[in-house]
PDB file of C-alpha atoms and ligand atoms in Angstrom:
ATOM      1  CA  UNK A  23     -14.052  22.928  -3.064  1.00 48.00           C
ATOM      2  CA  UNK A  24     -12.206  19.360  -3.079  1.00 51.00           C
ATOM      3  CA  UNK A  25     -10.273  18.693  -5.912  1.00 48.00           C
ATOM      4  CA  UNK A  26     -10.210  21.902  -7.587  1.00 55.00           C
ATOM      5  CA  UNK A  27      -8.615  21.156 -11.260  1.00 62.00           C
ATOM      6  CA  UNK A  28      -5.284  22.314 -10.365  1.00 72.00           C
ATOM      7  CA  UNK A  29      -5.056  22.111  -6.111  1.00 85.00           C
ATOM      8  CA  UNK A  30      -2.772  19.044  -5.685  1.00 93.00           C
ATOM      9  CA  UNK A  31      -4.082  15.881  -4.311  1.00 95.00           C
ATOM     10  CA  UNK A  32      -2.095  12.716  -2.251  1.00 96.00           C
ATOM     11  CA  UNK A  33      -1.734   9.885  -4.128  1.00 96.00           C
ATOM     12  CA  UNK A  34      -0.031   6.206  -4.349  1.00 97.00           C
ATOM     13  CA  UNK A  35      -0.392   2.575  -6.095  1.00 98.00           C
ATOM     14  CA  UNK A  36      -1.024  -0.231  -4.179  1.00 98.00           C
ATOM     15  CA  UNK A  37      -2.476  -3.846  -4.084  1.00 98.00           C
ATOM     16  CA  UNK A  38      -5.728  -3.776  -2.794  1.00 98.00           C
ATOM     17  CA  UNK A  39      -6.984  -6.842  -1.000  1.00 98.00           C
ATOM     18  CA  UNK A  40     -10.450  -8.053  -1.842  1.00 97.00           C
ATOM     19  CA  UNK A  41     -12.587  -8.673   1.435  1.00 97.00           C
ATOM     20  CA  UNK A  42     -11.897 -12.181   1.972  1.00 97.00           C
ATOM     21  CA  UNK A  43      -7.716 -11.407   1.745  1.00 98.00           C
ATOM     22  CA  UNK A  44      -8.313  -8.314   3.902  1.00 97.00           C
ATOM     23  CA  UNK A  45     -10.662 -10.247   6.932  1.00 97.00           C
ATOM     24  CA  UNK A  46      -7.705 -12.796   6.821  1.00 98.00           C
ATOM     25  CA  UNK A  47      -5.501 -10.450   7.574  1.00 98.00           C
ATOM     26  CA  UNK A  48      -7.767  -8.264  10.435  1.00 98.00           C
ATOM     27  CA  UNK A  49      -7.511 -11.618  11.983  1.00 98.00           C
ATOM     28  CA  UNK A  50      -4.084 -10.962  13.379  1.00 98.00           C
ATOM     29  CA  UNK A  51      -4.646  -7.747  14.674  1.00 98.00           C
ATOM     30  CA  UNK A  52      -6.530  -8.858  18.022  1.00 98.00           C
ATOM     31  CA  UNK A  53      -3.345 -10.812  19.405  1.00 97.00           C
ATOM     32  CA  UNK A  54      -0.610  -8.388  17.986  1.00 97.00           C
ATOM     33  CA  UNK A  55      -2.604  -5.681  19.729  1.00 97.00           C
ATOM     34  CA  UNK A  56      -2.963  -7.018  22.377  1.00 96.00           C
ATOM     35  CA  UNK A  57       0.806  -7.935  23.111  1.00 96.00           C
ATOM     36  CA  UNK A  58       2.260  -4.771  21.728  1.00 96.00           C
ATOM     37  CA  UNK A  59      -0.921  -1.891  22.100  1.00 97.00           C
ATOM     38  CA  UNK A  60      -0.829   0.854  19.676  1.00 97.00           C
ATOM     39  CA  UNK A  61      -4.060   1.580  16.903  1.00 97.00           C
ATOM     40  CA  UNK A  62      -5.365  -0.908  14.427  1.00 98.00           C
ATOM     41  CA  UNK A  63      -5.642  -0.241  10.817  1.00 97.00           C
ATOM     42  CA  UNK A  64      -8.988   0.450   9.801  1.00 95.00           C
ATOM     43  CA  UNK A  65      -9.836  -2.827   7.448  1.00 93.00           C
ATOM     44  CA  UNK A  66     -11.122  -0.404   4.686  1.00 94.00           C
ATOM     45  CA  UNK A  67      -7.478   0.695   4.864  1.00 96.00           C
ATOM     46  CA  UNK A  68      -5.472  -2.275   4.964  1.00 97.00           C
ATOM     47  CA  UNK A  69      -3.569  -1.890   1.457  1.00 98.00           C
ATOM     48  CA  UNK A  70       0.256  -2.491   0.205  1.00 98.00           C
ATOM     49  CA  UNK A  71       1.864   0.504  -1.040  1.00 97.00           C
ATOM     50  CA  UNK A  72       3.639   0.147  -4.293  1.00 97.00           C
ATOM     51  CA  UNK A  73       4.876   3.484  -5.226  1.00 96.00           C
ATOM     52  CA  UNK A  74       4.297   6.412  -3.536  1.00 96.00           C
ATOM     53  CA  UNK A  75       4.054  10.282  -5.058  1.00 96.00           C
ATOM     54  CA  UNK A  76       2.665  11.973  -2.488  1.00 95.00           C
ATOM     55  CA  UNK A  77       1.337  15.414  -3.567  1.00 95.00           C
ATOM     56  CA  UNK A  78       0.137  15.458  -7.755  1.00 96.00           C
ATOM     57  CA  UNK A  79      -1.632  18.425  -9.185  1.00 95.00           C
ATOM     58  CA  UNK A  80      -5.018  17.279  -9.725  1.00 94.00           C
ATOM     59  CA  UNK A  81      -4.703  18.041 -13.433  1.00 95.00           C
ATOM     60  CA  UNK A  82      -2.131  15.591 -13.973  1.00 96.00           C
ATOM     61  CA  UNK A  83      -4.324  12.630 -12.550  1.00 97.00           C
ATOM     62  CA  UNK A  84      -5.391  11.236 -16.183  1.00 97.00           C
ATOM     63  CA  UNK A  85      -1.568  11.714 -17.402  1.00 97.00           C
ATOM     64  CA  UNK A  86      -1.253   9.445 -14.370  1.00 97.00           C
ATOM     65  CA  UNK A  87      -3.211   7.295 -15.306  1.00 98.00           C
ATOM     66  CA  UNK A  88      -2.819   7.087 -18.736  1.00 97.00           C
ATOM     67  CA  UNK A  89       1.388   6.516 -17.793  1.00 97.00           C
ATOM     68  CA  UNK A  90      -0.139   3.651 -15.291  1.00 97.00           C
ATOM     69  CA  UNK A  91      -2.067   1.829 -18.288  1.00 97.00           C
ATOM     70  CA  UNK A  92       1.402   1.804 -20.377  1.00 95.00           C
ATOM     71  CA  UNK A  93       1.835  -1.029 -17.875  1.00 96.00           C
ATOM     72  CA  UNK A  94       1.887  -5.127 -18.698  1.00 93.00           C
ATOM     73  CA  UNK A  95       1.919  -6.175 -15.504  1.00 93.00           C
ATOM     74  CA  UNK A  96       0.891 -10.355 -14.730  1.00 97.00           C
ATOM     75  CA  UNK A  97      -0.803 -11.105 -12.073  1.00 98.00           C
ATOM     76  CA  UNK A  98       1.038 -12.981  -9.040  1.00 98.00           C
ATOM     77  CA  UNK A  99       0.312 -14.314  -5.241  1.00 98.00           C
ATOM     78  CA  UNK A 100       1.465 -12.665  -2.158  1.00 98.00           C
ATOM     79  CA  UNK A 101       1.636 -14.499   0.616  1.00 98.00           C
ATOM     80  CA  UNK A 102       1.901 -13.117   3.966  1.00 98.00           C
ATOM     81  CA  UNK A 103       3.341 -15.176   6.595  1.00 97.00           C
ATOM     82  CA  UNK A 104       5.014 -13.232   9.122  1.00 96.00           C
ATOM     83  CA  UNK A 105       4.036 -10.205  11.655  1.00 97.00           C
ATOM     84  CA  UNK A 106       7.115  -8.126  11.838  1.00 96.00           C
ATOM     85  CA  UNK A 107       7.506  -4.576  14.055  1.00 95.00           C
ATOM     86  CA  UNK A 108       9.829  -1.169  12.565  1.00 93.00           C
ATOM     87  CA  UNK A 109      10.725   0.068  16.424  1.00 92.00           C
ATOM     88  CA  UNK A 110      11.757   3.292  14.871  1.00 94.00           C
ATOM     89  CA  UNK A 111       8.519   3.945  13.778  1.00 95.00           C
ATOM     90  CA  UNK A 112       6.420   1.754  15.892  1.00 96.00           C
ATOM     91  CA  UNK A 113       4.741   0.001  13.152  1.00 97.00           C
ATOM     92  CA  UNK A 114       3.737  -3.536  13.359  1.00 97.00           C
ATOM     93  CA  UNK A 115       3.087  -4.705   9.889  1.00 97.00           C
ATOM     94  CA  UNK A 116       2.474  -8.182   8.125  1.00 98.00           C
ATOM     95  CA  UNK A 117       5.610  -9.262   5.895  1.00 97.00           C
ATOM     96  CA  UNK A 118       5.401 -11.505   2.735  1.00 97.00           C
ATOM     97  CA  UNK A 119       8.499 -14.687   3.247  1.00 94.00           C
ATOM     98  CA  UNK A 120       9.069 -13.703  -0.460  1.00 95.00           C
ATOM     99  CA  UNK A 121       8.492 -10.936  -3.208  1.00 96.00           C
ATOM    100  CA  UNK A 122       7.140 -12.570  -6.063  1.00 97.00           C
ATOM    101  CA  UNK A 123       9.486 -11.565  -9.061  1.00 97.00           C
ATOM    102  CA  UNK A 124       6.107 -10.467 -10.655  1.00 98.00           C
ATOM    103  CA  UNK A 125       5.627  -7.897  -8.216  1.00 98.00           C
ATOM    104  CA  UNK A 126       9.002  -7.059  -8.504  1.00 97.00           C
ATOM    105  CA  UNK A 127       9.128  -6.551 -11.819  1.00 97.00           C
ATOM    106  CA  UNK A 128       5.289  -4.169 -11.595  1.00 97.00           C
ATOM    107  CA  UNK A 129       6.764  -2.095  -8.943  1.00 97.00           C
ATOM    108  CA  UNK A 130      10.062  -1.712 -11.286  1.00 96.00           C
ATOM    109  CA  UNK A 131       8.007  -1.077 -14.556  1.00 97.00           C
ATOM    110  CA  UNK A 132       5.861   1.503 -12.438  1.00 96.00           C
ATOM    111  CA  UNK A 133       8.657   3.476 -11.314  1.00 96.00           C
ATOM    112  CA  UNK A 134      10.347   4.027 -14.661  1.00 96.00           C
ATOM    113  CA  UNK A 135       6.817   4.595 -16.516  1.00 97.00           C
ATOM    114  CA  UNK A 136       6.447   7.746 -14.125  1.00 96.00           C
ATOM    115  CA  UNK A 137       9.880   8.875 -14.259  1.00 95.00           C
ATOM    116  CA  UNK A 138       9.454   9.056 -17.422  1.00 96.00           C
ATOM    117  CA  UNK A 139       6.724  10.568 -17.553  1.00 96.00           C
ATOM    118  CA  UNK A 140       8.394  13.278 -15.207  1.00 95.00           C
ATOM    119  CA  UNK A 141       6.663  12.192 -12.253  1.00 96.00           C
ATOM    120  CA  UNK A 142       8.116  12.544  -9.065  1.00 93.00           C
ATOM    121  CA  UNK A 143       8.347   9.673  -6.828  1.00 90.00           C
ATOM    122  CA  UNK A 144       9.651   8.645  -3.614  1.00 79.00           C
ATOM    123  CA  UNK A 145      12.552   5.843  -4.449  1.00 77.00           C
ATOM    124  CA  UNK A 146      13.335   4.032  -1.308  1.00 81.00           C
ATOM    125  CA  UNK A 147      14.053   0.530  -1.797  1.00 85.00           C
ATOM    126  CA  UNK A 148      10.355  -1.225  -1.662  1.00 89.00           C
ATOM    127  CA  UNK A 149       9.198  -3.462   1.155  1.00 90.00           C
ATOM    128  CA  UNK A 150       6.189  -4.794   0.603  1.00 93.00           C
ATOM    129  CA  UNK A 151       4.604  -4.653   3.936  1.00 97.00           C
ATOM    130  CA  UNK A 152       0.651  -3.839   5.276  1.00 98.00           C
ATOM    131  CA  UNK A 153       0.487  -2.177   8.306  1.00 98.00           C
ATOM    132  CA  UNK A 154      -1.719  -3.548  11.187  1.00 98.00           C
ATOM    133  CA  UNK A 155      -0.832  -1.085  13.740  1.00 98.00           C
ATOM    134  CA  UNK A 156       0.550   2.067  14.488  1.00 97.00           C
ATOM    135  CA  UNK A 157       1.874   3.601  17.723  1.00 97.00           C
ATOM    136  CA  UNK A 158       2.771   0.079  18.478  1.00 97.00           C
ATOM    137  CA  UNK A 159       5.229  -1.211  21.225  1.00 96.00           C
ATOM    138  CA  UNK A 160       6.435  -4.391  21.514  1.00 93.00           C
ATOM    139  CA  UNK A 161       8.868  -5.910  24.106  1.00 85.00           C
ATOM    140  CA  UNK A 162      10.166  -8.658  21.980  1.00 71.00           C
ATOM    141  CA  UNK A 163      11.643  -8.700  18.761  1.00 69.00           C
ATOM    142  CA  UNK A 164       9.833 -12.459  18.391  1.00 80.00           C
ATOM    143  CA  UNK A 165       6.133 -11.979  17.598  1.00 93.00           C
ATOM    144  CA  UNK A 166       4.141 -14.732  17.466  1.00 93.00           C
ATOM    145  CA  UNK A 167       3.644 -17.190  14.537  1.00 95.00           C
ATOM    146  CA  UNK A 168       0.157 -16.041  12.312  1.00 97.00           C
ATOM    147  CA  UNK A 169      -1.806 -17.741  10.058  1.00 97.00           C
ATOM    148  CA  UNK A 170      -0.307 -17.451   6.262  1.00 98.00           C
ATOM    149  CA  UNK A 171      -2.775 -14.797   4.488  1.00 98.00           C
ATOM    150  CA  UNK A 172      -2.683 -15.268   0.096  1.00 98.00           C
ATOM    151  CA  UNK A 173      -3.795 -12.362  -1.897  1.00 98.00           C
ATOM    152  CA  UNK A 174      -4.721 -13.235  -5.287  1.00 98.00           C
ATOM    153  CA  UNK A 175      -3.859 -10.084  -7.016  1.00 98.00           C
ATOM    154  CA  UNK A 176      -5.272  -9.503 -10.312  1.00 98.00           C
ATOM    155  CA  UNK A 177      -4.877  -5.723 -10.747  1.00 98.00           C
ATOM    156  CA  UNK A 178      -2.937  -2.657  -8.878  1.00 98.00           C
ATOM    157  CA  UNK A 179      -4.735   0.505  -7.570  1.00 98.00           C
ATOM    158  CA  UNK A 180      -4.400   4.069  -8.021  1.00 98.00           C
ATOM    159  CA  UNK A 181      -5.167   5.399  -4.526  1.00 98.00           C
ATOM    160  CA  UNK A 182      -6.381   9.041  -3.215  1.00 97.00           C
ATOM    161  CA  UNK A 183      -5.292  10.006   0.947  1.00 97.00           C
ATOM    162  CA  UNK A 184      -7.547  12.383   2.194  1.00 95.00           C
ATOM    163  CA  UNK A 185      -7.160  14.035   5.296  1.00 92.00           C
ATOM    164  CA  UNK A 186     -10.390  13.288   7.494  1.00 88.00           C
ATOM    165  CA  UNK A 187     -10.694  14.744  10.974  1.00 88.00           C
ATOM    166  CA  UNK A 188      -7.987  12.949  12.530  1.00 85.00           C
ATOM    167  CA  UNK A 189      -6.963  10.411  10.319  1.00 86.00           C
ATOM    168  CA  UNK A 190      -7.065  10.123   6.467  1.00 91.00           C
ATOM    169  CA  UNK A 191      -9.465   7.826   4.067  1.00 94.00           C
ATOM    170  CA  UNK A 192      -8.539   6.243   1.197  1.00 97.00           C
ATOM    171  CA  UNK A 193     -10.221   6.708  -2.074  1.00 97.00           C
ATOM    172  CA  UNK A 194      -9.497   3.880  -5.088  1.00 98.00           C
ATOM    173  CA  UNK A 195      -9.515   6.371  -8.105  1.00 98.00           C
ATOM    174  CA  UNK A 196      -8.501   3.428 -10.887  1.00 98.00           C
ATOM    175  CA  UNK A 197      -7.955   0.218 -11.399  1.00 98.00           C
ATOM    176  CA  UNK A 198      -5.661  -1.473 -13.332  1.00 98.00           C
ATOM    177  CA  UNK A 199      -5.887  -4.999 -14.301  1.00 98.00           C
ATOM    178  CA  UNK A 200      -2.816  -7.485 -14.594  1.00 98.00           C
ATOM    179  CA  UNK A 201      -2.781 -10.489 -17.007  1.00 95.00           C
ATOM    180  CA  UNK A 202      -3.446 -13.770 -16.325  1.00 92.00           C
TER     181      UNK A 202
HETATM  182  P1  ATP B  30      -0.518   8.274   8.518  1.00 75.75           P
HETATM  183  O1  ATP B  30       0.428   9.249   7.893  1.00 75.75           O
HETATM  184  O2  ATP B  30      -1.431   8.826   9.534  1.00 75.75           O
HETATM  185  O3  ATP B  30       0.184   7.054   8.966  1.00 75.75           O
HETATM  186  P2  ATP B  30      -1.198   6.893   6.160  1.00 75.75           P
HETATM  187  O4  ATP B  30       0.246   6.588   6.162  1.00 75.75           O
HETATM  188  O5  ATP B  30      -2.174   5.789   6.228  1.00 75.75           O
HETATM  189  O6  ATP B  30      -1.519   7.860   7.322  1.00 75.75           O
HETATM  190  P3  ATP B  30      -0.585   8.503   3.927  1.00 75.75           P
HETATM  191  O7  ATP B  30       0.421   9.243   4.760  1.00 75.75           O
HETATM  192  O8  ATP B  30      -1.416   9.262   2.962  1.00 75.75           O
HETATM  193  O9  ATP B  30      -1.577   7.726   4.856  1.00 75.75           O
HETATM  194  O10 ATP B  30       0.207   7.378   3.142  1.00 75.75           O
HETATM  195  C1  ATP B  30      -0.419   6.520   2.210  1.00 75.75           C
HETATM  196  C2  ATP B  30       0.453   5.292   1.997  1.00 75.75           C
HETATM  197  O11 ATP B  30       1.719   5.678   1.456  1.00 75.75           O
HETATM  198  C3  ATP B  30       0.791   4.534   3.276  1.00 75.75           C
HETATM  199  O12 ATP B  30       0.902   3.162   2.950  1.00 75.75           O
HETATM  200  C4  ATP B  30       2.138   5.041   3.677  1.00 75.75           C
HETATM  201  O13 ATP B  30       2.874   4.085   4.385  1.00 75.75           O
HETATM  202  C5  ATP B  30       2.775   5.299   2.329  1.00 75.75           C
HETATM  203  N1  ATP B  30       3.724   6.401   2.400  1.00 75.75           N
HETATM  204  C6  ATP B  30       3.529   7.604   2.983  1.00 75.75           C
HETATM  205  N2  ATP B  30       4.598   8.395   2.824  1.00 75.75           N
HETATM  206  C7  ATP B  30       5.512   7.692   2.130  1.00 75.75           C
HETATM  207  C8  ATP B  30       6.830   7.945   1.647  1.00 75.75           C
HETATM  208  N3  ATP B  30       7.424   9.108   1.827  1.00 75.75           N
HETATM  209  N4  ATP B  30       7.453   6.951   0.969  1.00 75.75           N
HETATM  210  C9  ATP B  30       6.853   5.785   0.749  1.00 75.75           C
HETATM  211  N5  ATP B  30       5.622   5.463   1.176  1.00 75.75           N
HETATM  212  C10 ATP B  30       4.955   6.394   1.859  1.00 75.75           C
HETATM  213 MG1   MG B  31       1.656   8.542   6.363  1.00 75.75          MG
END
């Protein structure tokens, strides 16, 4: 049975893209793909992960929650303005020129609400960054200019990953709303 109360389920925060921000961004998959190959993102997956915890006892998802709503986040812009490429993972991804000190500041508050809330979290240094393909290679380090892509966010996710067949699906579990 899925999501048992106590079998432990994948989870992260993100931004989630309404469907305008999201088709703006699908937009520069065709060319990218077609210069450096590899698998498009699913648009229903197209997201900016925030914090990652990976595996959380399905128990604990309303502490999680209730930790996420200790949050007074504002709201901000992101823009997204360049296509950038990790070779050591073969990701191409769209890059913001700038992280908003909002978003800063969420992604900060987030991590200390769930450490102290004794959750464990992943702690690399964040780089906001949407993946547009995977499995990707590209010759040259030089991608080609893209159209600048603004998501208006006005609240941050609580996402579920659920393995499906080959792949995985996101599920939005929560939403939490930012301050205008
Ligand atoms: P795949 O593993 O096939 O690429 P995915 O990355 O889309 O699938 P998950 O592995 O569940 O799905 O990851 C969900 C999100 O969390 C993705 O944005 C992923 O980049 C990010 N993520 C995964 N593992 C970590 C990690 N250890 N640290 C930070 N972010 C991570
Ligand atoms: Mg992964």
């Amino acid at each position: 049975m899925e999501n048992s109360s106590n079998s432990p389920v994948r989870i992260f925060f993100a931004l989630w893209p309404n469907e305008t921000e999201r088709a703006a961004l699908t937009a520069w998959q065709p060319p990218l793909k077609k210069l450096c190959g590899g698998r498009a993102t699913p648009d229903d997956r197209l997201h900016n992960t925030l914090v990652f915890l990976g595996e959380v006892e399905a128990e604990r998802l309303e502490a999680l929650k209730l930790a996420a709503q200790e949050i007074s986040g504002a709201a901000f812009q992101l823009e997204f303005d360049t296509a950038k490429y990790w070779g050591h993972n073969h990701i191409l991804y769209a890059a913001p020129g700038s992280v908003p000190p909002k978003l800063a500041l969420l992604v900060n508050a987030l991590e200390q609400v769930l450490l102290r809330h004794h959750f464990k979290i992943d702690r690399r240094e964040y780089k906001p960054h949407v993946t547009l393909l995977r499995h990707a290679h590209c010759r040259n380090s030089t991608l080609p200019e893209m159209p600048p892509v603004v998501w208006n966010m006005h609240d941050f996710v609580l996402v579920k990953s659920v393995s499906a067949g080959q792949g995985v699906r996101y599920e939005v579990l929560e939403r939490f709303p930012l301050a205008e």
